[in-house]
Short mmCIF file of C-alpha atoms and ligand atoms in Angstrom, two decimals:
data_model
loop_
_atom_site.label_atom_id
_atom_site.label_comp_id
_atom_site.label_asym_id
_atom_site.label_seq_id
_atom_site.Cartn_x
_atom_site.Cartn_y
_atom_site.Cartn_z
CA MET A 1 -22.91 -2.59 -38.15
CA THR A 2 -26.05 -4.27 -36.90
CA ALA A 3 -26.06 -7.47 -35.05
CA SER A 4 -26.46 -10.86 -36.69
CA SER A 5 -28.65 -13.36 -34.89
CA ASN A 6 -26.41 -16.47 -35.05
CA LYS A 7 -23.91 -14.72 -32.63
CA ARG A 8 -25.45 -14.01 -29.25
CA ALA A 9 -23.96 -12.93 -26.03
CA ILE A 10 -25.50 -11.93 -22.51
CA ILE A 11 -23.74 -9.46 -20.44
CA VAL A 12 -24.86 -9.12 -16.95
CA GLY A 13 -24.00 -5.71 -15.25
CA ALA A 14 -24.32 -2.44 -17.04
CA GLY A 15 -21.50 -0.61 -15.49
CA PRO A 16 -18.52 0.80 -17.24
CA ALA A 17 -17.01 -2.77 -17.63
CA GLY A 18 -20.17 -4.41 -19.07
CA LEU A 19 -20.94 -1.37 -21.28
CA ALA A 20 -17.30 -1.58 -22.84
CA ALA A 21 -17.65 -5.22 -23.32
CA ALA A 22 -21.06 -4.73 -25.06
CA GLU A 23 -19.51 -2.06 -27.47
CA VAL A 24 -16.65 -4.46 -28.53
CA LEU A 25 -18.84 -7.43 -29.07
CA ALA A 26 -21.66 -5.56 -30.85
CA GLN A 27 -19.14 -3.83 -33.15
CA ALA A 28 -18.11 -7.35 -34.10
CA GLY A 29 -21.54 -8.26 -35.22
CA VAL A 30 -22.71 -10.21 -32.03
CA GLU A 31 -26.15 -9.76 -30.79
CA VAL A 32 -25.90 -8.43 -27.21
CA ILE A 33 -28.28 -8.25 -24.48
CA ILE A 34 -27.27 -6.48 -21.34
CA ARG A 35 -29.23 -7.25 -18.09
CA ASP A 36 -28.91 -5.20 -14.98
CA ARG A 37 -30.74 -5.53 -11.62
CA MET A 38 -31.17 -1.73 -11.38
CA PRO A 39 -33.83 0.59 -13.07
CA ASN A 40 -30.99 2.43 -14.80
CA PRO A 41 -27.67 1.52 -15.98
CA ALA A 42 -24.08 2.66 -14.69
CA ARG A 43 -25.40 4.22 -11.29
CA LYS A 44 -22.01 4.11 -9.86
CA PHE A 45 -20.39 5.64 -12.96
CA LEU A 46 -22.91 8.42 -12.62
CA LEU A 47 -22.05 8.94 -8.91
CA ALA A 48 -18.45 9.01 -9.77
CA GLY A 49 -19.44 11.92 -12.12
CA ARG A 50 -20.36 13.89 -9.05
CA GLY A 51 -16.58 14.17 -8.16
CA GLY A 52 -15.90 15.25 -11.58
CA LEU A 53 -15.40 11.85 -13.08
CA ASN A 54 -11.72 11.14 -13.05
CA LEU A 55 -11.44 9.01 -16.09
CA THR A 56 -7.85 8.15 -16.20
CA HIS A 57 -4.43 9.66 -15.62
CA SER A 58 -1.87 11.32 -17.80
CA GLU A 59 1.22 10.05 -16.24
CA PRO A 60 3.68 7.70 -18.40
CA LEU A 61 2.21 4.34 -19.10
CA ALA A 62 5.14 2.57 -17.27
CA THR A 63 4.47 4.65 -14.15
CA PHE A 64 0.54 4.27 -14.53
CA LEU A 65 0.74 0.48 -14.62
CA THR A 66 2.73 0.43 -11.17
CA ARG A 67 -0.51 1.69 -9.51
CA TYR A 68 -2.18 -1.78 -9.87
CA GLY A 69 0.54 -3.31 -7.38
CA ALA A 70 0.34 -7.01 -7.19
CA ALA A 71 -2.18 -6.95 -10.08
CA GLN A 72 0.05 -5.17 -12.45
CA SER A 73 1.26 -8.11 -14.55
CA SER A 74 -2.30 -9.45 -14.76
CA LEU A 75 -3.89 -6.25 -15.93
CA GLU A 76 -1.05 -4.93 -17.95
CA PRO A 77 -2.12 -6.71 -21.41
CA ALA A 78 -5.57 -5.38 -21.14
CA ILE A 79 -4.44 -1.88 -20.33
CA ARG A 80 -1.69 -1.85 -23.01
CA ALA A 81 -4.51 -2.88 -25.47
CA PHE A 82 -6.73 0.08 -24.31
CA THR A 83 -4.27 2.75 -22.88
CA PRO A 84 -5.29 5.93 -21.26
CA ASP A 85 -4.72 7.75 -24.45
CA ASP A 86 -7.14 5.36 -26.15
CA LEU A 87 -9.71 6.18 -23.46
CA ARG A 88 -9.34 9.89 -24.19
CA ALA A 89 -9.51 9.12 -27.88
CA TRP A 90 -12.78 7.14 -27.32
CA CYS A 91 -14.43 10.05 -25.34
CA GLU A 92 -13.61 12.37 -28.06
CA GLN A 93 -15.18 10.15 -30.68
CA LEU A 94 -18.32 10.27 -28.44
CA GLY A 95 -18.17 14.00 -28.62
CA ILE A 96 -16.82 14.46 -25.11
CA GLU A 97 -13.67 16.41 -24.64
CA THR A 98 -11.23 15.88 -21.89
CA PHE A 99 -8.66 17.52 -20.23
CA VAL A 100 -5.51 17.01 -17.89
CA GLY A 101 -5.97 18.71 -14.44
CA SER A 102 -3.03 20.13 -12.58
CA SER A 103 -2.42 16.82 -10.86
CA GLY A 104 -2.15 14.79 -14.05
CA ARG A 105 -5.75 13.43 -13.61
CA VAL A 106 -7.99 13.30 -16.79
CA PHE A 107 -11.49 14.47 -16.60
CA PRO A 108 -14.35 15.22 -19.15
CA LYS A 109 -14.45 19.00 -19.84
CA GLN A 110 -18.00 19.15 -18.41
CA MET A 111 -16.82 17.37 -15.22
CA LYS A 112 -19.74 14.94 -15.10
CA ALA A 113 -20.59 11.57 -16.28
CA SER A 114 -24.17 11.97 -17.58
CA PRO A 115 -23.33 13.44 -21.06
CA LEU A 116 -20.70 10.83 -21.63
CA LEU A 117 -23.11 7.98 -20.54
CA ARG A 118 -25.94 9.43 -22.79
CA ALA A 119 -23.74 9.49 -25.79
CA TRP A 120 -22.39 6.00 -25.09
CA LEU A 121 -25.75 4.47 -24.52
CA ALA A 122 -26.87 6.05 -27.87
CA ARG A 123 -23.89 4.56 -29.71
CA LEU A 124 -24.70 1.07 -28.09
CA ALA A 125 -28.42 1.23 -29.10
CA GLY A 126 -27.44 2.19 -32.72
CA LEU A 127 -25.09 -1.02 -32.69
CA GLY A 128 -28.33 -2.96 -31.70
CA VAL A 129 -27.49 -3.71 -28.00
CA LYS A 130 -30.60 -4.39 -26.02
CA LEU A 131 -30.59 -3.10 -22.46
CA VAL A 132 -32.79 -5.06 -19.98
CA THR A 133 -33.06 -3.45 -16.50
CA ARG A 134 -34.77 -4.65 -13.36
CA SER A 135 -33.36 -8.07 -14.25
CA ARG A 136 -31.34 -9.44 -11.34
CA TRP A 137 -29.14 -12.50 -12.12
CA THR A 138 -29.65 -15.20 -9.38
CA GLY A 139 -27.31 -17.83 -10.40
CA TRP A 140 -26.83 -20.95 -12.67
CA ASP A 141 -29.10 -23.80 -13.13
CA GLY A 142 -26.91 -26.30 -15.02
CA ASP A 143 -25.66 -24.27 -17.87
CA ALA A 144 -28.52 -21.75 -17.96
CA VAL A 145 -28.65 -18.76 -15.91
CA THR A 146 -31.59 -17.48 -13.97
CA PHE A 147 -32.93 -13.97 -13.52
CA ASP A 148 -35.57 -12.20 -11.11
CA THR A 149 -37.57 -9.77 -13.09
CA PRO A 150 -40.84 -7.87 -12.46
CA GLY A 151 -42.56 -10.17 -14.60
CA GLY A 152 -41.19 -13.35 -12.54
CA PRO A 153 -38.22 -15.65 -13.04
CA GLN A 154 -36.70 -16.00 -16.35
CA THR A 155 -34.04 -18.40 -17.48
CA GLU A 156 -31.57 -17.92 -20.36
CA ALA A 157 -29.39 -20.53 -21.89
CA PRO A 158 -26.60 -18.39 -23.45
CA GLY A 159 -23.92 -19.96 -25.55
CA ALA A 160 -21.80 -16.96 -24.24
CA ILE A 161 -21.99 -14.80 -21.05
CA LEU A 162 -19.91 -12.13 -19.63
CA PHE A 163 -20.42 -10.99 -16.03
CA ALA A 164 -19.28 -7.39 -14.89
CA LEU A 165 -21.11 -7.23 -11.55
CA GLY A 166 -18.79 -4.88 -9.82
CA GLY A 167 -17.40 -4.89 -6.26
CA ALA A 168 -19.27 -4.47 -2.94
CA SER A 169 -19.02 -0.73 -2.29
CA TRP A 170 -22.21 1.49 -2.47
CA PRO A 171 -24.53 -1.65 -2.71
CA ARG A 172 -27.61 0.63 -3.12
CA LEU A 173 -26.18 1.42 -6.60
CA GLY A 174 -26.51 -2.18 -7.65
CA SER A 175 -23.08 -4.08 -6.79
CA ASP A 176 -23.22 -5.86 -3.47
CA GLY A 177 -20.87 -8.83 -3.95
CA SER A 178 -23.78 -11.34 -3.66
CA TRP A 179 -22.19 -13.15 -6.72
CA ILE A 180 -19.35 -14.72 -4.63
CA GLU A 181 -21.29 -17.82 -3.55
CA ALA A 182 -22.48 -18.77 -7.13
CA PHE A 183 -18.97 -18.10 -8.69
CA THR A 184 -17.36 -20.28 -6.00
CA MET A 185 -19.68 -22.95 -6.66
CA ARG A 186 -18.87 -22.51 -10.24
CA GLY A 187 -15.23 -23.33 -9.58
CA ALA A 188 -13.72 -19.82 -9.22
CA ASP A 189 -11.41 -18.83 -6.38
CA VAL A 190 -12.75 -15.65 -4.89
CA THR A 191 -10.61 -13.54 -2.52
CA SER A 192 -12.79 -11.92 0.19
CA LEU A 193 -14.00 -8.51 -0.82
CA LYS A 194 -12.55 -5.65 1.30
CA PRO A 195 -13.11 -1.97 1.41
CA SER A 196 -10.47 -0.05 -0.78
CA ASN A 197 -9.99 3.63 -1.19
CA SER A 198 -12.13 3.67 2.03
CA GLY A 199 -12.28 5.74 5.27
CA PHE A 200 -11.09 4.63 8.62
CA LEU A 201 -12.54 4.56 12.05
CA VAL A 202 -11.19 6.79 14.92
CA SER A 203 -12.66 7.14 18.46
CA TRP A 204 -12.79 10.96 18.51
CA SER A 205 -13.68 12.54 21.85
CA ASP A 206 -17.35 13.76 21.81
CA ILE A 207 -16.18 17.38 21.68
CA PHE A 208 -13.99 17.04 18.79
CA ARG A 209 -16.64 14.97 16.79
CA ASP A 210 -19.38 17.46 17.39
CA ARG A 211 -17.22 20.51 16.41
CA PHE A 212 -15.25 19.30 13.61
CA ALA A 213 -17.08 16.39 11.76
CA GLY A 214 -17.19 17.53 8.14
CA HIS A 215 -14.06 19.78 8.39
CA PRO A 216 -11.09 19.27 6.20
CA ILE A 217 -7.49 19.06 7.32
CA LYS A 218 -5.64 20.59 4.16
CA ALA A 219 -2.23 20.11 2.73
CA ALA A 220 -0.97 17.69 5.21
CA HIS A 221 1.47 14.66 4.84
CA PHE A 222 0.33 11.35 6.03
CA VAL A 223 2.45 8.15 6.59
CA HIS A 224 1.96 4.67 7.68
CA ASP A 225 4.80 2.20 7.57
CA ALA A 226 6.38 2.69 4.09
CA ALA A 227 3.34 4.25 2.51
CA GLU A 228 2.87 7.91 2.51
CA ALA A 229 0.53 10.59 0.65
CA SER A 230 -0.07 14.21 0.78
CA GLY A 231 -3.25 16.13 0.46
CA GLU A 232 -6.59 16.67 2.21
CA VAL A 233 -8.73 14.44 4.43
CA ILE A 234 -12.10 14.98 5.99
CA ILE A 235 -12.92 14.53 9.64
CA THR A 236 -16.14 12.38 9.80
CA ARG A 237 -18.28 11.50 12.92
CA THR A 238 -16.81 8.19 12.89
CA GLY A 239 -13.24 8.79 11.74
CA ILE A 240 -11.41 10.17 8.65
CA GLU A 241 -11.76 9.80 4.89
CA GLY A 242 -10.52 11.60 1.82
CA GLY A 243 -8.05 11.23 -1.07
CA ALA A 244 -4.87 11.19 1.06
CA ILE A 245 -6.18 8.40 3.29
CA TYR A 246 -7.51 6.52 0.56
CA ALA A 247 -4.00 6.38 -0.99
CA LEU A 248 -2.77 4.66 2.32
CA SER A 249 -5.83 2.26 2.56
CA PRO A 250 -4.12 -0.90 1.45
CA ALA A 251 -1.28 -0.37 4.10
CA LEU A 252 -3.61 0.70 6.84
CA ARG A 253 -6.03 -2.11 6.17
CA HIS A 254 -3.18 -4.61 6.15
CA SER A 255 -2.02 -3.54 9.72
CA ILE A 256 -5.61 -3.44 11.08
CA SER A 257 -6.31 -6.96 9.84
CA ALA A 258 -2.92 -8.04 11.44
CA VAL A 259 -3.02 -6.40 14.74
CA GLY A 260 -6.37 -4.80 15.12
CA HIS A 261 -5.24 -1.23 14.79
CA ALA A 262 -2.95 1.23 12.79
CA ASP A 263 -1.24 4.30 13.81
CA LEU A 264 -1.50 7.21 11.20
CA THR A 265 1.35 9.67 11.51
CA ILE A 266 0.30 13.14 10.30
CA ASP A 267 2.66 16.12 9.53
CA LEU A 268 0.27 19.00 9.94
CA SER A 269 2.77 21.57 8.66
CA PRO A 270 4.78 19.95 5.86
CA ASN A 271 6.37 23.00 4.52
CA LEU A 272 8.19 23.95 7.53
CA THR A 273 10.89 21.95 9.41
CA ALA A 274 10.54 21.28 13.00
CA GLY A 275 13.17 23.85 13.70
CA GLU A 276 11.53 26.60 11.65
CA LEU A 277 8.15 25.74 13.49
CA ALA A 278 9.79 25.78 16.98
CA ARG A 279 11.24 29.26 16.16
CA LYS A 280 7.86 30.66 15.01
CA ILE A 281 6.18 29.20 18.10
CA ALA A 282 8.78 30.67 20.36
CA SER A 283 8.62 34.15 18.72
CA ALA A 284 5.13 34.51 20.21
CA PRO A 285 5.08 37.17 23.07
CA SER A 286 5.25 35.58 26.61
CA GLY A 287 1.88 34.85 27.92
CA THR A 288 0.35 33.86 24.63
CA SER A 289 -1.79 30.82 24.99
CA THR A 290 -0.92 27.62 23.36
CA ALA A 291 -4.00 27.93 21.08
CA ASN A 292 -2.94 31.41 19.85
CA ARG A 293 0.66 30.29 19.31
CA LEU A 294 -0.61 27.45 17.17
CA ARG A 295 -2.88 29.90 15.17
CA ARG A 296 0.14 32.11 14.71
CA THR A 297 2.03 29.25 13.29
CA GLY A 298 -0.61 28.63 10.65
CA ILE A 299 -2.12 25.61 12.33
CA SER A 300 -6.04 25.67 11.63
CA PRO A 301 -8.46 25.22 14.53
CA VAL A 302 -9.15 21.68 13.33
CA ALA A 303 -5.63 20.68 13.22
CA ALA A 304 -4.89 22.28 16.51
CA SER A 305 -7.67 20.26 18.06
CA LEU A 306 -6.46 17.18 16.30
CA LEU A 307 -3.25 17.54 18.18
CA ARG A 308 -5.27 16.87 21.31
CA GLU A 309 -6.93 13.53 19.89
CA ARG A 310 -3.43 12.06 19.32
CA ARG A 311 -2.04 8.91 20.84
CA GLY A 312 -0.96 10.18 24.25
CA GLY A 313 -3.23 13.19 24.28
CA PRO A 314 -4.95 15.51 25.16
CA GLY A 315 -2.32 17.78 26.86
CA LEU A 316 -0.12 19.92 24.80
CA PRO A 317 3.40 20.57 25.66
CA ASN A 318 4.52 24.26 26.38
CA GLU A 319 8.02 23.86 25.06
CA PRO A 320 8.33 25.08 21.38
CA ASP A 321 10.56 22.15 20.39
CA GLU A 322 8.18 19.69 21.71
CA LEU A 323 5.15 21.31 20.43
CA ALA A 324 6.81 21.61 16.97
CA THR A 325 7.63 17.82 17.04
CA LEU A 326 4.01 17.01 17.79
CA ILE A 327 2.93 19.12 14.92
CA LYS A 328 5.28 17.25 12.58
CA GLU A 329 4.46 13.77 13.94
CA CYS A 330 0.87 13.87 15.28
CA VAL A 331 -0.09 9.99 15.64
CA ILE A 332 -3.70 9.23 15.36
CA PRO A 333 -4.69 5.65 16.33
CA LEU A 334 -7.13 4.12 13.79
CA ALA A 335 -9.40 1.52 15.15
CA GLY A 336 -10.78 -0.01 12.17
CA VAL A 337 -11.78 0.24 8.43
CA ALA A 338 -14.91 2.22 7.52
CA PRO A 339 -17.68 -0.17 6.25
CA ILE A 340 -17.39 -1.23 2.55
CA GLU A 341 -20.72 0.47 1.87
CA ARG A 342 -19.01 3.79 1.90
CA ALA A 343 -15.93 2.78 0.17
CA ILE A 344 -14.92 4.17 -3.33
CA SER A 345 -13.73 0.68 -4.34
CA THR A 346 -13.32 -2.89 -3.55
CA ALA A 347 -10.23 -5.09 -3.01
CA GLY A 348 -10.51 -8.79 -3.55
CA GLY A 349 -12.66 -10.69 -6.20
CA ILE A 350 -12.13 -13.44 -8.66
CA SER A 351 -8.51 -14.51 -8.48
CA TRP A 352 -6.38 -14.31 -11.48
CA ASN A 353 -5.51 -18.01 -11.29
CA SER A 354 -9.15 -18.89 -11.74
CA LEU A 355 -9.04 -17.02 -15.16
CA ASN A 356 -7.50 -17.90 -18.59
CA ALA A 357 -5.47 -15.09 -20.19
CA ASP A 358 -8.66 -14.17 -22.16
CA TYR A 359 -10.87 -13.44 -19.12
CA SER A 360 -12.87 -16.83 -19.23
CA LEU A 361 -13.17 -18.99 -16.21
CA LYS A 362 -10.88 -21.95 -16.16
CA SER A 363 -13.83 -23.85 -14.59
CA ASP A 364 -16.35 -22.73 -17.25
CA PRO A 365 -14.61 -21.37 -20.33
CA ARG A 366 -17.98 -20.14 -21.87
CA THR A 367 -18.28 -17.54 -18.93
CA PHE A 368 -16.18 -14.28 -18.96
CA VAL A 369 -15.71 -11.72 -16.17
CA ALA A 370 -14.31 -8.15 -16.09
CA GLY A 371 -14.20 -4.98 -14.08
CA GLU A 372 -14.13 -4.58 -10.26
CA MET A 373 -15.35 -8.08 -9.68
CA LEU A 374 -11.69 -9.31 -10.34
CA ASP A 375 -9.02 -9.29 -7.72
CA TRP A 376 -7.32 -5.92 -8.07
CA GLU A 377 -7.21 -2.66 -6.44
CA ALA A 378 -5.68 0.83 -7.20
CA PRO A 379 -5.77 4.24 -5.61
CA THR A 380 -8.06 7.00 -6.87
CA GLY A 381 -6.82 8.93 -9.80
CA GLY A 382 -8.60 7.47 -12.72
CA TYR A 383 -7.00 3.93 -12.29
CA LEU A 384 -10.23 2.21 -11.36
CA LEU A 385 -12.29 3.23 -14.27
CA GLN A 386 -9.33 2.73 -16.63
CA ALA A 387 -9.16 -0.96 -15.53
CA CYS A 388 -12.66 -1.50 -15.86
CA PHE A 389 -12.92 -0.05 -19.54
CA ALA A 390 -9.75 -2.15 -20.31
CA THR A 391 -10.81 -5.41 -18.78
CA GLY A 392 -14.36 -5.07 -20.21
CA ARG A 393 -12.87 -4.65 -23.68
CA ALA A 394 -10.34 -7.54 -23.17
CA ALA A 395 -12.90 -9.90 -21.90
CA ALA A 396 -15.13 -9.08 -25.02
CA LYS A 397 -12.24 -9.71 -27.29
CA GLY A 398 -11.51 -12.88 -25.48
CA MET A 399 -14.99 -14.05 -25.97
CA LEU A 400 -14.91 -13.05 -29.61
CA ALA A 401 -11.65 -15.16 -30.24
CA ARG A 402 -12.80 -18.16 -28.27
CA LEU A 403 -16.63 -18.50 -28.97
CA PHE A 404 -17.37 -16.69 -32.29
C1 LIG B 501 -18.32 7.73 -4.86
C2 LIG B 501 -17.54 7.10 -5.91
C3 LIG B 501 -16.59 7.88 -6.79
C4 LIG B 501 -15.85 7.19 -7.73
N1 LIG B 501 -15.07 8.12 -8.67
C5 LIG B 501 -14.34 7.54 -9.43
C6 LIG B 501 -13.48 8.28 -10.31
O1 LIG B 501 -13.61 9.56 -10.21
N2 LIG B 501 -12.68 7.63 -11.08
C7 LIG B 501 -12.53 6.22 -11.13
O2 LIG B 501 -11.76 5.80 -11.90
N3 LIG B 501 -13.37 5.46 -10.43
C8 LIG B 501 -14.20 5.95 -9.57
N4 LIG B 501 -15.02 5.24 -8.76
C9 LIG B 501 -14.89 3.72 -8.97
C10 LIG B 501 -15.81 3.37 -10.15
O3 LIG B 501 -17.00 3.94 -10.23
C11 LIG B 501 -15.80 1.91 -10.20
O4 LIG B 501 -14.54 1.11 -10.05
C12 LIG B 501 -16.56 1.27 -11.52
O5 LIG B 501 -17.88 1.83 -11.61
C13 LIG B 501 -16.65 -0.26 -11.49
O6 LIG B 501 -17.16 -0.50 -12.66
P1 LIG B 501 -17.72 -2.07 -12.97
O7 LIG B 501 -18.37 -2.06 -14.27
O8 LIG B 501 -16.78 -3.19 -12.72
O9 LIG B 501 -18.87 -2.14 -11.82
P2 LIG B 501 -20.17 -1.28 -11.43
O10 LIG B 501 -19.90 0.01 -12.02
O11 LIG B 501 -20.33 -1.62 -9.92
O12 LIG B 501 -21.33 -2.02 -12.23
C14 LIG B 501 -21.77 -3.26 -11.90
C15 LIG B 501 -23.27 -3.39 -12.40
O13 LIG B 501 -23.69 -4.81 -12.21
C16 LIG B 501 -25.00 -4.72 -11.74
N5 LIG B 501 -25.37 -5.86 -11.07
C17 LIG B 501 -24.65 -6.40 -9.80
N6 LIG B 501 -25.15 -7.45 -9.49
C18 LIG B 501 -26.09 -7.88 -10.34
C19 LIG B 501 -27.02 -9.00 -10.47
N7 LIG B 501 -26.99 -9.94 -9.65
N8 LIG B 501 -27.84 -8.93 -11.44
C20 LIG B 501 -27.79 -7.97 -12.48
N9 LIG B 501 -27.01 -6.93 -12.30
C21 LIG B 501 -26.14 -6.91 -11.30
C22 LIG B 501 -24.96 -3.39 -10.97
O14 LIG B 501 -26.51 -3.01 -10.86
C23 LIG B 501 -24.25 -2.37 -11.72
O15 LIG B 501 -24.86 -1.70 -12.76
C24 LIG B 501 -15.80 5.78 -7.87
C25 LIG B 501 -16.60 5.08 -6.96
C26 LIG B 501 -17.43 5.65 -6.08
C27 LIG B 501 -18.43 4.74 -5.20
#
């Protein structure tokens, strides 16, 4: 279907949420213009593709929805209207086959974003959607919106506008959270943007940092308060990052903001009990150095050195029971949250109580919002993209019902 000219909408932000909204509107016969500040659309989506593009998750929908924590009830209608199965079917319609990995995560078979994005942009172009890049939204002027473009400032007076400006992680890809002030002035309540699925800062010793930055700690179990996760983390020069730590990031961030630090307890040998470990350690011939005893117990060099970085380090006990306890409960003090610039996603954003159920602003119901700029967070696992697709589509449907 091609667009008819008496129905016109502007979408600002050509990430997955904005593109999903554009598709719904254009399919309903709305003339859609997408503006984005970057020279190319969906830069963060393409970056996500470097990690294989985890599109969504195959677990039962009831479990899936719990991953959004406090935002579950707000996001649920949009996700039920565009479920993980719908997302997979949509990919297939674009000619992109998906598969379920061993963890239940869903990926495109090609494990990258560019073929999907190419097919999607071609579909949007076929629907008459116009994409204007290098066009940075700078705010409102009355009911008009203003843009900086290479040709100078431009003003649009749209009857309908949808913003999908993203959060504030990886700002060099286009989303930097600079929309907060204008939206606050427009009457929206915005919760401060914080890193989510982020790394954390640790004051490593020079020797550990220089030797082990970039090394993984594999198959460990991580605990902070009631939150726990198993998997892999990477030692960085400034601290620690990776899937297992991202999963704990809301709990760790909360403690750091409350008391300035957080203790991360790591079980470096989750498949053995403390008793089994102690017996293995004790079975080494007398005179074996502690380093060699740890190696014989299956503790990697990086994990063995991590024990010396623990709270209370660096000396290690000789007694097998004490050493085993330490391996099972190695407490690493985290000194802060790594900068949002390197986080996978953003917590905080436009609060749900500023929104009508159709994703329009209560303070300006001709303005709709979607994607990561809303106040929700979720772990990695495909939950981020699923919510961006779903809210983009829901906001577009809201706009259709309210304005067209
Ligand atoms: C390294 C990395 C890996 C990731 N991997 C995954 C993954 O595997 N699975 C998953 O579910 N999620 C993943 N994510 C998260 C996911 O990419 C984001 O949640 C998603 O892209 C957010 O979509 P969005 O449309 O809301 O915002 P964005 O994708 O951030 O798009 C916002 C758009 O708005 C534009 N914009 C911003 N401000 C302005 C302005 N003033 N004027 C005009 N345009 C503007 C930006 O240029 C950008 O194109 C990953 C993120 C990162 C950083």
